[in-house]
Amino acid sequence: MLGAGVAWSSSTASSGALVSTDWLAQNLGNPKVRVIEVSVNPGLYERSHVPGAVNFSWHNDLNDKVRRDIVGKEAFEALLSKAAVSPDTTVVLYGDTNNWFAAWGAWVFDIYGVKNVKLLDGGRKKWEAENRPLSNRVPEYAATSYRVGTVNTQLRARLPDAVAAAEGKSDAKLIDIRSADEFSGKIFAPAGVPELSVRAGHIPGAANVPWGQAVKEDGTFKSPEELKALYAAAGIDGVRPIITYCRIGERSSHTWFALSKILGYSVKNYDGSWTEYGNAVGVPINNPAGTVWAAK
């Protein structure tokens, strides 16, 4: 049965949003399952991937190549058609960097109303750590004619939404999932990452719960009970609508997934994130560290 084995990797709780590595290993040959890798490091998929998985490039496939925007509807339909996805297909997404970009993929899939989308709990990290099979063969599938139905724009927050929350003009609760040093303004971006904003700090009123607190050492999500306690301690209990953000929207997609798909809270992802907000003119910021200019 397709739903069997969809469970938390190391607990008795279950979630339809996740599949375990055991489940995926048992369903690699299932024609009703399409495995899709969404990684950010170049050449990773080409070197090796889950057998039968197709590759969606975060840069080139799930983002518009001209606009600062997610992939357009027609391009998304073409992408899923080429990957042989049908309305009754169970899609399993996974990727590198703790599934950040795979979670972005799940968010985009949700915007376009794709049903039966799962995340491989633990992503590439756990699959490889368990010495699961890998392949460098690019699979060939007969294309479908996938068509998007309703587009759910309510899953996406924009700059005015973030400003309204910062100024107390909406009841949305902001959650910044970057590191404590990014949140405070001590650093502009993680080590080795080029800076894209001229201001440091965070959006006023935002709670800070770094994304990594939602996962265990092996990269799998903590149990729903643990997640509820984690976010409740920061004032996030699901009573108010939530806006997640980070630097470019990928880490915040990971937290969006935890809050929305595992806990069932009402959540929007602000993919403009600090790259947009930290460069915007005339918006309020908090910067406890006092840094004000990144350009040199």
XYZ file of C-alpha atoms in Angstrom:
296
model
C 0.000 0.000 0.000
C 1.422 3.400 -1.000
C 0.765 5.070 2.332
C 2.461 2.372 4.394
C 5.702 3.425 6.004
C 5.012 7.146 5.805
C 6.163 7.930 9.298
C 8.622 9.759 11.466
C 12.036 8.193 11.180
C 12.508 7.689 14.900
C 9.146 8.160 16.579
C 5.676 6.696 16.546
C 4.085 9.903 15.229
C 3.103 9.970 11.569
C 2.699 12.687 8.973
C 1.476 12.554 5.413
C 4.017 15.237 4.555
C 7.085 13.054 5.113
C 8.412 9.720 3.938
C 11.246 7.823 5.565
C 14.340 6.500 3.811
C 13.018 2.978 4.440
C 9.763 3.813 2.674
C 11.520 5.355 -0.295
C 13.899 2.396 -0.622
C 10.859 0.111 -0.795
C 9.120 2.281 -3.410
C 11.941 3.096 -5.832
C 10.303 0.988 -8.540
C 6.767 2.159 -7.863
C 5.389 3.693 -11.097
C 3.043 5.893 -9.058
C 5.981 7.539 -7.268
C 8.188 10.206 -8.827
C 11.348 11.105 -6.954
C 12.698 14.595 -7.631
C 16.004 16.003 -6.426
C 16.191 19.727 -5.732
C 19.752 20.573 -4.721
C 21.754 23.766 -4.958
C 25.326 22.524 -5.269
C 26.261 22.193 -8.955
C 27.047 18.743 -10.319
C 25.739 16.898 -7.285
C 22.862 15.197 -9.088
C 25.088 14.346 -12.071
C 27.624 12.600 -9.842
C 25.007 10.498 -8.068
C 21.372 10.565 -7.015
C 18.570 8.375 -5.724
C 17.929 5.799 -8.469
C 15.140 6.936 -10.768
C 15.167 10.507 -9.479
C 14.821 13.392 -11.908
C 16.631 16.669 -11.374
C 15.011 20.069 -10.832
C 17.518 22.890 -10.669
C 16.614 25.410 -7.994
C 18.275 28.210 -9.976
C 17.023 27.332 -13.450
C 13.815 25.344 -12.990
C 12.044 26.573 -9.875
C 12.929 30.238 -10.285
C 12.151 32.539 -13.184
C 15.342 33.137 -15.162
C 14.556 36.799 -15.824
C 12.289 38.072 -13.047
C 13.084 37.827 -9.346
C 10.209 35.403 -8.995
C 9.244 31.769 -8.702
C 8.855 29.735 -11.877
C 5.845 30.761 -13.950
C 2.754 28.603 -14.350
C 3.396 27.491 -17.946
C 7.053 26.684 -17.267
C 6.040 24.735 -14.165
C 3.513 22.719 -16.163
C 6.193 21.906 -18.734
C 8.601 20.914 -15.971
C 6.180 18.466 -14.380
C 5.092 17.112 -17.754
C 8.701 16.326 -18.698
C 9.157 14.606 -15.324
C 6.100 12.439 -16.072
C 4.083 13.709 -13.138
C 0.325 13.093 -13.260
C -2.428 14.221 -10.879
C -2.317 10.812 -9.148
C 1.487 10.728 -8.813
C 3.053 10.757 -5.358
C 5.968 13.200 -5.591
C 8.894 12.760 -3.206
C 11.282 15.704 -3.013
C 14.750 15.584 -1.493
C 18.008 17.485 -1.751
C 21.243 18.687 -0.235
C 21.823 21.246 2.550
C 19.276 19.616 4.851
C 16.463 19.777 2.294
C 16.358 23.603 2.248
C 15.820 23.794 -1.485
C 13.669 20.667 -1.592
C 11.410 22.405 0.931
C 11.383 25.425 -1.389
C 10.250 22.997 -4.079
C 7.468 21.713 -1.806
C 6.352 25.317 -1.256
C 6.261 26.033 -5.008
C 4.437 22.749 -5.634
C 1.898 23.768 -2.980
C 1.380 27.176 -4.585
C 0.542 25.414 -7.841
C -1.799 22.967 -6.135
C 0.142 19.736 -6.706
C -1.318 16.931 -4.602
C 0.507 14.143 -2.770
C 3.838 15.949 -2.358
C 6.176 14.527 0.280
C 9.606 15.414 1.599
C 12.196 12.692 2.185
C 12.884 13.059 5.888
C 16.605 13.714 6.270
C 17.201 14.322 2.558
C 20.437 13.370 0.813
C 22.329 13.533 4.092
C 20.426 10.654 5.660
C 20.127 8.633 2.440
C 23.898 8.716 1.928
C 24.703 8.169 5.614
C 22.731 4.927 5.471
C 24.621 3.787 2.354
C 21.429 3.628 0.335
C 21.726 2.961 -3.421
C 22.828 5.785 -5.708
C 22.952 6.081 -9.483
C 24.423 8.443 -12.049
C 21.965 7.385 -14.747
C 19.471 10.007 -15.863
C 16.101 8.244 -16.140
C 13.809 8.561 -19.132
C 10.049 8.690 -18.620
C 7.181 9.133 -21.036
C 6.053 12.746 -20.746
C 2.600 13.643 -19.443
C 0.499 16.748 -20.047
C 0.352 18.190 -16.567
C -1.954 21.165 -16.042
C -2.116 23.440 -13.008
C -5.526 24.065 -11.493
C -5.957 26.662 -8.757
C -2.905 28.768 -7.899
C -2.711 29.468 -4.156
C -1.077 32.894 -3.892
C -1.967 32.990 -0.181
C 1.089 30.870 0.593
C 3.393 33.726 -0.375
C 4.109 36.874 1.628
C 5.264 40.064 -0.082
C 7.188 43.088 1.176
C 3.996 45.009 2.129
C 2.902 42.006 4.223
C 6.216 42.036 6.100
C 6.066 45.811 6.641
C 2.467 45.612 7.865
C 3.454 42.955 10.408
C 6.488 45.005 11.501
C 4.342 48.089 12.036
C 1.597 46.231 13.872
C -0.925 46.801 11.090
C -1.652 43.087 10.699
C -1.968 40.232 13.158
C 0.657 38.123 11.374
C 3.533 36.840 13.496
C 6.974 37.055 11.868
C 9.546 34.337 12.432
C 13.168 34.848 11.366
C 14.863 31.483 11.012
C 18.400 32.742 10.398
C 21.228 32.321 12.879
C 21.321 34.447 16.028
C 24.261 36.432 14.608
C 22.359 37.235 11.421
C 19.268 38.137 13.415
C 21.190 40.530 15.679
C 23.027 42.148 12.775
C 26.435 40.951 13.966
C 26.962 39.330 10.566
C 25.270 40.060 7.260
C 25.384 36.509 5.870
C 26.737 33.071 6.800
C 30.469 32.521 6.347
C 31.464 32.122 2.719
C 28.164 33.460 1.378
C 28.263 36.723 -0.623
C 26.225 39.498 0.942
C 23.179 40.696 -0.958
C 21.811 43.384 1.367
C 23.191 46.741 2.533
C 21.558 46.629 5.959
C 21.851 44.032 8.702
C 19.468 43.064 11.473
C 15.898 41.810 11.414
C 12.298 42.838 10.869
C 10.845 44.450 14.019
C 8.642 42.119 16.029
C 10.101 38.947 14.529
C 10.849 35.960 16.719
C 14.145 34.182 16.088
C 14.068 30.391 15.865
C 17.002 29.214 13.721
C 15.874 26.550 11.248
C 18.334 23.956 12.599
C 16.500 23.771 15.910
C 13.659 21.963 14.108
C 15.775 18.958 13.135
C 17.773 16.213 14.773
C 21.415 15.372 14.157
C 20.587 13.138 11.192
C 18.606 15.932 9.501
C 15.164 14.476 10.180
C 12.457 16.646 11.674
C 11.757 16.526 15.378
C 8.413 15.108 16.477
C 5.277 17.293 16.289
C 5.268 17.544 20.080
C 8.857 18.779 20.111
C 8.185 21.230 17.286
C 5.111 22.649 19.028
C 7.116 23.221 22.192
C 10.010 24.774 20.261
C 7.882 27.361 18.496
C 5.531 27.960 21.417
C 8.544 29.052 23.470
C 9.049 31.818 20.890
C 5.400 32.841 20.909
C 4.458 30.850 17.793
C 1.419 28.730 18.628
C -0.595 28.786 15.404
C -3.320 31.057 16.772
C -2.108 33.952 14.634
C -1.077 33.628 10.974
C 2.668 33.274 10.506
C 5.201 34.711 8.045
C 8.555 32.938 7.774
C 11.638 34.575 6.289
C 15.401 34.152 6.087
C 17.887 35.608 3.595
C 16.666 34.380 0.198
C 13.692 32.229 1.176
C 15.134 28.726 1.132
C 15.812 28.178 4.842
C 12.468 29.796 5.622
C 10.828 27.250 3.289
C 12.176 24.541 5.580
C 10.493 26.185 8.577
C 7.370 26.870 6.496
C 7.224 23.117 5.873
C 7.564 22.280 9.565
C 4.931 24.780 10.657
C 2.509 24.283 7.778
C 2.796 20.654 6.765
C 3.708 19.033 10.059
C 1.929 21.263 12.594
C -0.888 22.472 10.349
C -0.460 26.177 11.135
C -1.445 28.955 8.723
C 1.867 30.078 7.242
C 3.139 32.241 4.402
C 6.739 32.158 3.210
C 8.312 35.545 2.494
C 10.744 34.522 -0.240
C 11.928 38.101 -0.763
C 13.273 37.708 2.783
C 16.146 39.835 4.099
C 17.676 40.268 0.629
C 14.649 42.351 -0.307
C 13.792 43.789 3.095
C 17.382 44.744 3.974
C 17.676 46.694 0.714
C 14.262 48.351 0.847
C 14.021 52.107 1.405
C 11.954 53.510 4.236
C 11.157 50.270 6.077
C 11.697 49.789 9.828
C 14.460 47.460 11.013
C 15.960 46.308 14.299
C 19.745 46.103 14.428
C 21.014 45.403 17.948
C 24.605 45.032 16.720
C 24.595 48.510 15.182
C 26.020 47.519 11.803
C 24.512 49.593 9.027
C 26.392 49.137 5.762
C 27.749 46.039 4.049
C 29.201 47.590 0.881
C 32.951 48.192 0.791
